[in-house]
Short mmCIF file of C-alpha atoms and ligand atoms in Angstrom, two decimals:
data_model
loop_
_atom_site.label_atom_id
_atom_site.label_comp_id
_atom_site.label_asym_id
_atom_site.label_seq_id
_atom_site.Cartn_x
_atom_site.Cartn_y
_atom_site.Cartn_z
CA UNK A 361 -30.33 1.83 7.73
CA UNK A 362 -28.57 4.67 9.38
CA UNK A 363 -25.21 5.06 11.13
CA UNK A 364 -24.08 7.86 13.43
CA UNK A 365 -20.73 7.57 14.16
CA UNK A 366 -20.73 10.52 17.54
CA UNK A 367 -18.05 12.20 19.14
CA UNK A 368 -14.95 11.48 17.27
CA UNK A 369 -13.09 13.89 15.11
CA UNK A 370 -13.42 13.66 12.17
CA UNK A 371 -10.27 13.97 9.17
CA UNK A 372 -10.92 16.15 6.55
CA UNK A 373 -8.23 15.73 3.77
CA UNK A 374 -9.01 18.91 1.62
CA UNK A 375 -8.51 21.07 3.85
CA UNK A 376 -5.80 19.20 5.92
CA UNK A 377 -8.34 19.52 9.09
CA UNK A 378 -9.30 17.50 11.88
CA UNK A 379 -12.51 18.30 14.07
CA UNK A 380 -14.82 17.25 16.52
CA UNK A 381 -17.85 16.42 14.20
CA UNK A 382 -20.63 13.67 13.88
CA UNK A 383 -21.24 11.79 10.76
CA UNK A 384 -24.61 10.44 9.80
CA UNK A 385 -24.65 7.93 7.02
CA UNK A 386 -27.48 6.56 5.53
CA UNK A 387 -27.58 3.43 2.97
CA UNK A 388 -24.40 3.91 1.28
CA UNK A 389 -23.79 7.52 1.59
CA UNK A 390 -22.62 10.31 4.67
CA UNK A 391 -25.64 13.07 4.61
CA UNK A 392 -25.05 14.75 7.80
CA UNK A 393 -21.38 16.36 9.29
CA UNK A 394 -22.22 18.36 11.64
CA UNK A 395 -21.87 18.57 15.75
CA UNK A 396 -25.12 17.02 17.86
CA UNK A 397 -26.72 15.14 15.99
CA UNK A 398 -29.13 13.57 17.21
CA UNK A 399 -28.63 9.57 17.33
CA UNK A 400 -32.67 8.94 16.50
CA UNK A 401 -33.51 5.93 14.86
CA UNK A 402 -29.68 4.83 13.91
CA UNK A 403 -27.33 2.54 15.06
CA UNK A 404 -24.75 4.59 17.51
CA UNK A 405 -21.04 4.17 17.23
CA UNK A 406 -19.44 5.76 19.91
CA UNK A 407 -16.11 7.16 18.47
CA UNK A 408 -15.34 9.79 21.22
CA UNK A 409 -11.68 10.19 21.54
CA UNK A 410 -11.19 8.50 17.88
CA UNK A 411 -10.15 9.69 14.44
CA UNK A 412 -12.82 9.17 12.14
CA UNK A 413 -11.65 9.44 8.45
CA UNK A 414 -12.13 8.93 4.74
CA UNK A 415 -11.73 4.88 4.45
CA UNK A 416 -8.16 4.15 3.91
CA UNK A 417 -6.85 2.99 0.37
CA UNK A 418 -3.42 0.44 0.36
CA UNK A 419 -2.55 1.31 -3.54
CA UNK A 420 0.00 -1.69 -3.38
CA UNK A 421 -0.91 -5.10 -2.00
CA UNK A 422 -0.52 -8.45 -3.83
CA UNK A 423 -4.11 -10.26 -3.30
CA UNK A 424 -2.38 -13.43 -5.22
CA UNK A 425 -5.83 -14.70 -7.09
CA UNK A 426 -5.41 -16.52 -9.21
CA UNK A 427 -3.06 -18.92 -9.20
CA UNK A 428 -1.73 -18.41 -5.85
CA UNK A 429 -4.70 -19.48 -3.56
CA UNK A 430 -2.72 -21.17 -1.13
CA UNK A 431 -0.89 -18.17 0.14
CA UNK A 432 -4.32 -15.94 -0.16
CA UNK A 433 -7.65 -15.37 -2.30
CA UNK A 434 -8.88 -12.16 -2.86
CA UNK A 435 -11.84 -13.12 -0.48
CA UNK A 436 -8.69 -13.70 2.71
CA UNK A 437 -6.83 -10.60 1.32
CA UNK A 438 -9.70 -8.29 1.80
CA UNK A 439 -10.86 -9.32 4.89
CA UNK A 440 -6.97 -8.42 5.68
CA UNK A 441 -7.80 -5.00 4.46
CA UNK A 442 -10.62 -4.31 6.72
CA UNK A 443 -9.37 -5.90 9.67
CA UNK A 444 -6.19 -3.63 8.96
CA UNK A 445 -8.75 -0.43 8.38
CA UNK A 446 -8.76 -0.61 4.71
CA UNK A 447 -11.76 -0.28 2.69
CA UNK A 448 -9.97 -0.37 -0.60
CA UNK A 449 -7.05 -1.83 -2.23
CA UNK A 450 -4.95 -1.93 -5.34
CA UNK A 451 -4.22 -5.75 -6.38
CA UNK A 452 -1.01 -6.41 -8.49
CA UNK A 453 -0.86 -8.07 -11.38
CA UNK A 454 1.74 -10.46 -10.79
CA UNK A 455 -0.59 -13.37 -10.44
CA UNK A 456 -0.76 -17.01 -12.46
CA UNK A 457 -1.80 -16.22 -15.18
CA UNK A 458 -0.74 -12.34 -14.87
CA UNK A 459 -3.56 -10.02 -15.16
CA UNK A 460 -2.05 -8.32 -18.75
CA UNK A 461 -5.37 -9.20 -20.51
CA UNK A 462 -9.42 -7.88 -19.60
CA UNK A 463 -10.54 -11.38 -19.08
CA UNK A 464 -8.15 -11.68 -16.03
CA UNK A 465 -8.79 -7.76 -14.78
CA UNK A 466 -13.00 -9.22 -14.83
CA UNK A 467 -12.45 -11.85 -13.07
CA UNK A 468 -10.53 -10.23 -10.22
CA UNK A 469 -13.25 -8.11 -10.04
CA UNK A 470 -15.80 -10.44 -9.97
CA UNK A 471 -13.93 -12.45 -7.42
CA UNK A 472 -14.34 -8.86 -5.19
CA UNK A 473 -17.63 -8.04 -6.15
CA UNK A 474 -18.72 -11.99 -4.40
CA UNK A 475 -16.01 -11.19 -1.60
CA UNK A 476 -17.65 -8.12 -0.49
CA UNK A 477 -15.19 -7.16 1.57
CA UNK A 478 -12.58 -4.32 0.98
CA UNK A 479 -12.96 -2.16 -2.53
CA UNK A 480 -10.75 -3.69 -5.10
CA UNK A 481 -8.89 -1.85 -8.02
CA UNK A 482 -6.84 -4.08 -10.44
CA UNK A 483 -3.36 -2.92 -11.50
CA UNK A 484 -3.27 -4.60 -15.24
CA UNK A 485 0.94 -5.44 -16.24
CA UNK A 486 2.34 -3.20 -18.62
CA UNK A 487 4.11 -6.53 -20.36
CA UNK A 488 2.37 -9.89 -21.28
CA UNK A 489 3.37 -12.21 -18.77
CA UNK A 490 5.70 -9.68 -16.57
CA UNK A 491 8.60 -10.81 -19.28
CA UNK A 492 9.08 -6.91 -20.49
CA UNK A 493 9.10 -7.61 -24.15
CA UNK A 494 6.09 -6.85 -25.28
CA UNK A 495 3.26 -4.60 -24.12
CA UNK A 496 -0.04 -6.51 -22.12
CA UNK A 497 -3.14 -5.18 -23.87
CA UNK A 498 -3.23 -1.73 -21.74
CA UNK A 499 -6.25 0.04 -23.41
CA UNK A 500 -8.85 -2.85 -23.09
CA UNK A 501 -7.34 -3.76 -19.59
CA UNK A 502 -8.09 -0.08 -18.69
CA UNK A 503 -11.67 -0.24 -20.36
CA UNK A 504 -12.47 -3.27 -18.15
CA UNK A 505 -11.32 -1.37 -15.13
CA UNK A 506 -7.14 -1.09 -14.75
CA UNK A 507 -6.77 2.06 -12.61
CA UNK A 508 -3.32 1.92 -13.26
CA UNK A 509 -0.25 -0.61 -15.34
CA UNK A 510 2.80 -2.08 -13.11
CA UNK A 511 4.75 -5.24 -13.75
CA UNK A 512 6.00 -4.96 -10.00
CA UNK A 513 7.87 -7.57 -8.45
CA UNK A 514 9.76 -7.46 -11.57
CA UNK A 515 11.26 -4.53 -13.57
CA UNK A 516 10.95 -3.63 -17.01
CA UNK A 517 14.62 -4.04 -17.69
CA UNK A 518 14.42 -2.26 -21.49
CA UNK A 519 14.06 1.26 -21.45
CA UNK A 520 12.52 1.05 -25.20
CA UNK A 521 9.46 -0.83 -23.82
CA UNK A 522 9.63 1.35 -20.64
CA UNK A 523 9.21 4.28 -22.84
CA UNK A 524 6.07 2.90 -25.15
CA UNK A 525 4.27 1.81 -22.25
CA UNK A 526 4.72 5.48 -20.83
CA UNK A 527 3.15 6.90 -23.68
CA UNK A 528 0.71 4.50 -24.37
CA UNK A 529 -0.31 4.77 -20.26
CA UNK A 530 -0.27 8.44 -20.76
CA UNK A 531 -2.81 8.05 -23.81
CA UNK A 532 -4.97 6.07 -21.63
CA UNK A 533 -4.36 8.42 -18.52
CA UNK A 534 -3.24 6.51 -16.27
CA UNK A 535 -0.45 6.38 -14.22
CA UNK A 536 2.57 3.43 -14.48
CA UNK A 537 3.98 2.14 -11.11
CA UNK A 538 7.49 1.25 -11.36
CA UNK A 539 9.07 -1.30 -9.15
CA UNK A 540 12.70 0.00 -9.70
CA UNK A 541 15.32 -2.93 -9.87
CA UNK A 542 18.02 -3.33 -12.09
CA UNK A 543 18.44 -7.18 -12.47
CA UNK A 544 22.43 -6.53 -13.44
CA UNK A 545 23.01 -4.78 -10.27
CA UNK A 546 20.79 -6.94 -7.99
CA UNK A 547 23.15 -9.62 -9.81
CA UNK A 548 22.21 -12.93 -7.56
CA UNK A 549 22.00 -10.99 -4.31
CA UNK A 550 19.45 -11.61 -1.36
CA UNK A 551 19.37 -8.30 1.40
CA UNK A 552 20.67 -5.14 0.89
CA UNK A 553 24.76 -4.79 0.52
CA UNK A 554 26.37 -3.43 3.94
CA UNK A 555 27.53 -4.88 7.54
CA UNK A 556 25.11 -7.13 7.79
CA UNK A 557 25.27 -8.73 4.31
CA UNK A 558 29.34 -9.40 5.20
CA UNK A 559 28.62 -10.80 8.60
CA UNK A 560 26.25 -13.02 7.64
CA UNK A 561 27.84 -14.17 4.45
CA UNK A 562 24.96 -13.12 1.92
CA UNK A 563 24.93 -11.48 -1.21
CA UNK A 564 24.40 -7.80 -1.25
CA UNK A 565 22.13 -5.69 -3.51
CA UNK A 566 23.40 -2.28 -4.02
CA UNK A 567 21.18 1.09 -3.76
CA UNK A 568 22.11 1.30 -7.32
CA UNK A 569 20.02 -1.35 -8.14
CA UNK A 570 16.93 0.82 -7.44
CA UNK A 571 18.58 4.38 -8.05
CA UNK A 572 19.85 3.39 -11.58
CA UNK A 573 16.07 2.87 -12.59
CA UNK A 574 14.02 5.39 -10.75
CA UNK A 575 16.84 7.50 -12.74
CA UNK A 576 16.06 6.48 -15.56
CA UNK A 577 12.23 6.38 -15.40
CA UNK A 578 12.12 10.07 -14.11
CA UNK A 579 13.79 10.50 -17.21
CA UNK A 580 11.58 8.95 -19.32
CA UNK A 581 8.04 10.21 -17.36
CA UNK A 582 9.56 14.11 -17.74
CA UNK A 583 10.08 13.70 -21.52
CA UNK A 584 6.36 11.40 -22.34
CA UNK A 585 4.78 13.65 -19.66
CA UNK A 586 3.58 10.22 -18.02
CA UNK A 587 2.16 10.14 -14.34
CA UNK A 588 4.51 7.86 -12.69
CA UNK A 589 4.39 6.12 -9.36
CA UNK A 590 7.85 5.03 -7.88
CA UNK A 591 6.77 1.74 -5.80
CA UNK A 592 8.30 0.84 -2.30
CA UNK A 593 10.88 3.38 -2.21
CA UNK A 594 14.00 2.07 -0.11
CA UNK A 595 16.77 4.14 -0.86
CA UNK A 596 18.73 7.73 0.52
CA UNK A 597 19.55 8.27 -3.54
CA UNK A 598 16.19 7.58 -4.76
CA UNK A 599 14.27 9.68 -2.42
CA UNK A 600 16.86 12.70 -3.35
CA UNK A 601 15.84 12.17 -7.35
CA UNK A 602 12.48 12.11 -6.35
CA UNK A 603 12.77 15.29 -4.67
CA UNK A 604 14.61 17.10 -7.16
CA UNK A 605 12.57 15.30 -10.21
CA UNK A 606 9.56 17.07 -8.24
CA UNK A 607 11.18 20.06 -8.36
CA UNK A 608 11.38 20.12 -11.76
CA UNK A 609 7.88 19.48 -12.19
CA UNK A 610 8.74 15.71 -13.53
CA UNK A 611 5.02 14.12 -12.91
CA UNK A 612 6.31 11.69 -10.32
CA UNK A 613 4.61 10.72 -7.33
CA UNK A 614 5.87 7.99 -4.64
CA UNK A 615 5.14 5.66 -2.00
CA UNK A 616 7.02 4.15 0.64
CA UNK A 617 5.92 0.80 2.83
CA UNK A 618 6.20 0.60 6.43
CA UNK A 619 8.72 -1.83 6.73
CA UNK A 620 11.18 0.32 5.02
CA UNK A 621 10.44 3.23 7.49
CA UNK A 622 10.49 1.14 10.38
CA UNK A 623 13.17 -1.83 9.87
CA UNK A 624 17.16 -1.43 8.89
CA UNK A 625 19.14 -4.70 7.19
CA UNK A 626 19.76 -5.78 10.62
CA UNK A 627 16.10 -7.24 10.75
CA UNK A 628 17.73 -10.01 8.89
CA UNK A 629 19.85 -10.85 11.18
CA UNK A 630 20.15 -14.72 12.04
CA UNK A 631 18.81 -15.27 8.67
CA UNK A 632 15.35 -14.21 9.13
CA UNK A 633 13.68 -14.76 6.39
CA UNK A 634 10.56 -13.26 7.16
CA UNK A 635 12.52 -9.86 7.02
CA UNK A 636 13.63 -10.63 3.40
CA UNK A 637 11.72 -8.90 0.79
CA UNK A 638 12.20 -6.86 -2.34
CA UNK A 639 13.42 -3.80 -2.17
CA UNK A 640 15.70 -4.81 0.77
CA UNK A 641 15.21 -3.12 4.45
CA UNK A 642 17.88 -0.91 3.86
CA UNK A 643 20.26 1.14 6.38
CA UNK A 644 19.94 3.81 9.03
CA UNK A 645 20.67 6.00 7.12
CA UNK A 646 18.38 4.99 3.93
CA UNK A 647 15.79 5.01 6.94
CA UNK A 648 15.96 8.58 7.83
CA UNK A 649 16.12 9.55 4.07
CA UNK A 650 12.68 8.00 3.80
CA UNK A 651 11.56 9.22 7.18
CA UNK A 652 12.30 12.84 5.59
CA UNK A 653 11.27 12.13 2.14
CA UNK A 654 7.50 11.40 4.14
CA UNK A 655 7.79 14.67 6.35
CA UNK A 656 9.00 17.03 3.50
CA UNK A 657 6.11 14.93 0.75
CA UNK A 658 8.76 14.13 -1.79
CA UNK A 659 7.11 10.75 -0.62
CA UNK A 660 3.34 10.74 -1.19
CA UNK A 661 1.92 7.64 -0.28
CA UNK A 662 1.81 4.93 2.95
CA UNK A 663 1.54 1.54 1.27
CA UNK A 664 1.95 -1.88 2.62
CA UNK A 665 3.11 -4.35 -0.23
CA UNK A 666 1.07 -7.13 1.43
CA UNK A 667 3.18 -9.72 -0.02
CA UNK A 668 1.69 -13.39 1.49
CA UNK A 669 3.87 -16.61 1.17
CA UNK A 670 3.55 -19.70 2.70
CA UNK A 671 5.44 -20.99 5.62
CA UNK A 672 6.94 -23.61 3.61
CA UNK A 673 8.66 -20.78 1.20
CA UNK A 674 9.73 -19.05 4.35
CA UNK A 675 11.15 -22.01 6.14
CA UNK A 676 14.00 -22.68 3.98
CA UNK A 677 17.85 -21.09 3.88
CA UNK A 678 17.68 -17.09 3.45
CA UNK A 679 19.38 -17.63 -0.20
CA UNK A 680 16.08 -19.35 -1.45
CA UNK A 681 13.60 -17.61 0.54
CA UNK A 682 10.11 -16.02 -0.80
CA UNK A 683 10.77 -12.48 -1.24
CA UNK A 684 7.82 -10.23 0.61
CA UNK A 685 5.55 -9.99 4.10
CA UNK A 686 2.81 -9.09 4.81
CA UNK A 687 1.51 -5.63 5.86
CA UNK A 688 -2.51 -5.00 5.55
CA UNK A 689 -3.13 -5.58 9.35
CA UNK A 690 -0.21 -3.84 10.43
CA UNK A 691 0.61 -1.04 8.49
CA UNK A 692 -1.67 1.83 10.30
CA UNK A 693 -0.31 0.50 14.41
CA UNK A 694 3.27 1.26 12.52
CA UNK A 695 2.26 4.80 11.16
CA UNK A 696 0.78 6.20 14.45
CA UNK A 697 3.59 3.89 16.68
CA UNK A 698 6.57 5.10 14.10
CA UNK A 699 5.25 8.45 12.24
CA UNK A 700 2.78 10.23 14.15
CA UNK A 701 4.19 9.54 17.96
CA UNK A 702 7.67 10.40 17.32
CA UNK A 703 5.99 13.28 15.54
CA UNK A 704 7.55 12.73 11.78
CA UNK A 705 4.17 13.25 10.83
CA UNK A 706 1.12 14.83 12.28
CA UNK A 707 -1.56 12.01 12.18
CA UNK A 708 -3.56 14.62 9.27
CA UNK A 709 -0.55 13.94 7.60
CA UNK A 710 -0.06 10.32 7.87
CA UNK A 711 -3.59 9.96 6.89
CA UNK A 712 -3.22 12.15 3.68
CA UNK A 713 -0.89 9.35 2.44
CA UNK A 714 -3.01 7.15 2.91
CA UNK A 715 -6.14 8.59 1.61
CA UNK A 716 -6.48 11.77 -0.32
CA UNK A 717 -3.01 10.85 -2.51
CA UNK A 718 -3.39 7.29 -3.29
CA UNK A 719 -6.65 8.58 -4.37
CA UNK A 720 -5.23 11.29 -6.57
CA UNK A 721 -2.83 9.15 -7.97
CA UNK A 722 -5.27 6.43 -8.90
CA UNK A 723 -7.89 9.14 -10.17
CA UNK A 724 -10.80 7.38 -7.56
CA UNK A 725 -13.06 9.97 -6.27
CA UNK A 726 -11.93 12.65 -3.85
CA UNK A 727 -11.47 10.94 -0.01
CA UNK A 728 -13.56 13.49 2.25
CA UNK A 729 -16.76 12.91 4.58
CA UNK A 730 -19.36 15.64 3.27
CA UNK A 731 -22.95 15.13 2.63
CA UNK A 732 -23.04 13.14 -0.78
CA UNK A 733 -20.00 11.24 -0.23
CA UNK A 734 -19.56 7.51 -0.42
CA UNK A 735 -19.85 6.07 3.24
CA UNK A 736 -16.27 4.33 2.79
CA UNK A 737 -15.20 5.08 6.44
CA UNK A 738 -12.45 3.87 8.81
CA UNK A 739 -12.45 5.01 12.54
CA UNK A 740 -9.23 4.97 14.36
CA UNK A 741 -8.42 4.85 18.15
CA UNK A 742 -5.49 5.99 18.46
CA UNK A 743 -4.41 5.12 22.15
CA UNK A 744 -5.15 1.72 22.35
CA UNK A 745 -1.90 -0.49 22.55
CA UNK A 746 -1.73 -3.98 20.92
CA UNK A 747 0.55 -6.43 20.31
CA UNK A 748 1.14 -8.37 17.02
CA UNK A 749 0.12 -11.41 17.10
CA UNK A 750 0.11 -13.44 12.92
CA UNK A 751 -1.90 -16.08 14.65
CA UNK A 752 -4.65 -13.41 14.66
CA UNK A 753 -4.17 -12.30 11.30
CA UNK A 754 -7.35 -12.45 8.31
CA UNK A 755 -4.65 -13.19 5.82
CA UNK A 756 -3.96 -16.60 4.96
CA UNK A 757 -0.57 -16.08 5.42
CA UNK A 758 1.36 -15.16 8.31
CA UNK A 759 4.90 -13.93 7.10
CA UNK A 760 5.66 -10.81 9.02
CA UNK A 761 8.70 -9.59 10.51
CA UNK A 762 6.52 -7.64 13.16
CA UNK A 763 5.26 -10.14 15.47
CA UNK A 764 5.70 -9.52 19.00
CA UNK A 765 6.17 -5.75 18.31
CA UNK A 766 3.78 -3.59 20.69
CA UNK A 767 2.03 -0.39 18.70
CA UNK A 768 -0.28 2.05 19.15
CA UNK A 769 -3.18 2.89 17.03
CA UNK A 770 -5.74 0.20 15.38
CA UNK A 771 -8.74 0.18 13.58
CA UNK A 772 -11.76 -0.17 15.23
CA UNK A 773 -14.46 0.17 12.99
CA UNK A 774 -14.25 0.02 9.28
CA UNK A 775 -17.25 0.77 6.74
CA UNK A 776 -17.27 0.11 2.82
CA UNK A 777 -20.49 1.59 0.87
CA UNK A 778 -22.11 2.51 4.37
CA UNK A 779 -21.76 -1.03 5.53
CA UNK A 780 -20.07 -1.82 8.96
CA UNK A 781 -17.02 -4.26 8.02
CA UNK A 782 -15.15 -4.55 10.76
CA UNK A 783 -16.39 -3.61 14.40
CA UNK A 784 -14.36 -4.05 17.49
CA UNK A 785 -14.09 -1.77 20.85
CA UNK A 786 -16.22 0.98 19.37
CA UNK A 787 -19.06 1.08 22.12
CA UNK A 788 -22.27 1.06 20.44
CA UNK A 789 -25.17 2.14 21.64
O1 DOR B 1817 9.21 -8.61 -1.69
C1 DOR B 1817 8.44 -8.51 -2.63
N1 DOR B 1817 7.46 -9.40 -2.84
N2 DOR B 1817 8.63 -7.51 -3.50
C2 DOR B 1817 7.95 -7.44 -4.66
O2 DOR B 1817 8.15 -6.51 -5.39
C3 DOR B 1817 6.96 -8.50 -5.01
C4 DOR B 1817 6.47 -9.17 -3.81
C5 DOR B 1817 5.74 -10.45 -4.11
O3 DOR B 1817 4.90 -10.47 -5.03
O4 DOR B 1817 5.95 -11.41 -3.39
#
């Protein structure tokens, strides 16, 4: 079967380039860029005034299979992805049981592979059971297909284990991702410590709690020489030791979500719980850090921690809240709405984070349409306004802190392996 997606322009992430190209794909793979070409004998997507570009990759979503099937499956999680423009996603291990052992990393795939819906890469833990004592089995996780080792959601509070896991990742070759949080400083609190923590009467979590460990773990990835990834960055301090580690040539890389680019602590305001999550929404002034830390690429990576939870472990006092929201389907309206209209980012830049560097960082092949090249596509209209609306969502749950908001830019059409996933307002012909 062949595809010609016509008249949109398309992204090229190597050389940073967007232009008015078509792309012919045929089966699973792009053979033709080019302009005119001719529509013969293929399905016709119209994609005039749209950004057609390498499919998008989410390197941090939690796709809560197994154990947690009841706030979504892997099957409901990708169909998320798509619907949100993603045709590939990076599950966390922080499931029940934990995926720290290969049988658990097969059977996520597996439970893809039947989904057949968004591409997905298993993070494996880099402690059994998340409880940071002693390492998960990192070498046979990687062997059956760990692109990377993270116990987020939870630190690794000793820096002894920290440190073996960085070598033993960086024997392996792949990178850790670090979800920064020092349980001492966090020390029983619920949003982020400021105004709106004292008004309300809640207990705070300092910026320390994250700056004390991203600290440290530069540290320790500049003397193992370990790729680290600094997860959901939500801090003014951590963005500046990011940008100097980087300077130094520490191998650090970063991501930041879109909540924490968008949203200050006042989101919580009259206890809303569906603006609690971990890292807190942080400041104004934490907000512009990361703003700048995306524009000057001390921050490399767009990421939504889809983090689903039931309404029942939303609907409770803010103290004993679920932590997390979710973020597949609405992550790209808040890049162009929040990054690329108020010009923080041009949208080749925006889409670099969240193609070409999550790529780079997970070591999947390069993101670019050129004859050869996987057909993993996602095209992008840019103008067309929308409203959020969780009733609509794929995922099974609906915690998001977003409804009602009005952005710009959706998916309109995303393909995995040449396959048209998702398909709505691109006129076909
Ligand atoms: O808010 C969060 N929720 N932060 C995390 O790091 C984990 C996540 C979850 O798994 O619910």
């Amino acid at each position: 079967m062949k595809i010609l997606i016509k008249g949109g322009t398309v992204f090229d992430p190597s050389a940073g380039t967007l232009r008015d190209l078509d792309v012919l794909i045929e089966d699973a793979r792009v053979i033709k860029v080019e302009s005119g070409i001719s529509g013969r004998g293929a399905i016709v997507l119209d994609a005039s005034g749209m950004l057609v570009s390498p499919g998008l990759i989410d390197m941090h979503v939690h796709l809560r299979e197994p154990g947690y099937e009841y706030k979504e499956t892997i099957a409901t999680g990708t169909a998320a992805a798509l619907s949100g423009g993603f045709t590939a996603v990076a599950a966390m291990p922080n499931t029940n049981p934990v995926a720290d052992n290969p049988a658990i990393i097969e059977f996520i795939r597996k439970q893809a592979a039947a989904a057949a819906n968004a591409r997905v890469y298993p993070v494996g833990a880099i402690t059994r059971g998340l409880e940071g004592n002693v390492l998960a089995e990192m070498g046979e996780m990687h062997a059956a297909g760990a692109l990377a080792f993270s116990n987020d959601g939870r630190p690794v509070v000793s820096a002894g284990v920290m440190r073996r896991a960085m070598q033993y990742a960086r024997m392996v070759g792949v990178p850790i991702i670090s979800h920064c949080e020092d349980d001492t400083l966090v020390d029983g609190g619920v949003m982020s410590e400021g105004l709106t923590a004292s008004v309300l009467g809640l207990k705070g979590i300092p910026a320390a709690a994250e700056e004390v460990i991203v600290a440290r773990d530069l540290l320790l990835a500049e003397t193992t020489g370990c790729a680290l990834h600094v997860a959901h960055v939500s801090t003014a301090g951590s963005v500046r030791l990011i940008r100097e580690a980087k300077r130094r040539g520490v191998p650090v890389t970063a991501e930041a979500t879109a909540h924490h680019f968008v949203l200050t602590d006042e989101a919580v305001a009259g206890y809303n719980t569906s603006a609690k999550v971990n890292p807190p929404l942080r400041s104004r002034t934490d907000v512009q850090a990361v703003l700048e830390g995306l524009a000057d690429g001390s921050i490399d990576v767009i990421a939504s921690d889809h983090a689903p939870h039931a309404d029942y472990e939303k609907a409770v006092e803010f103290d004993q809240a679920a932590m997390g929201l979710v973020g597949l389907e609405t992550t790209l309206g808040l890049v162009f709405t929040y990054l690329v209209e108020p010009g923080v980012l041009t949208a080749a830049e925006a889409l670099t984070r969240l193609t070409a560097n999550p790529a780079r960082i997970l070591g999947l092949p390069e993101t670019v349409l050129k004859p050869g090249a996987v057909a993993d596509i996602t095209v992008i209209d840019t103008h067309c306004e929308w409203e959020v609306d969780p009733n609509r969502f794929l995922s099974k749950s609906q915690n998001t802190p977003f409804a009602g908001f009005k952005l710009r830019g959706q998916a309109v059409a995303t393909i995995v392996a040449g396959k048209i996933r998702k398909h709505s307002g691109v006129r076909s012909q």
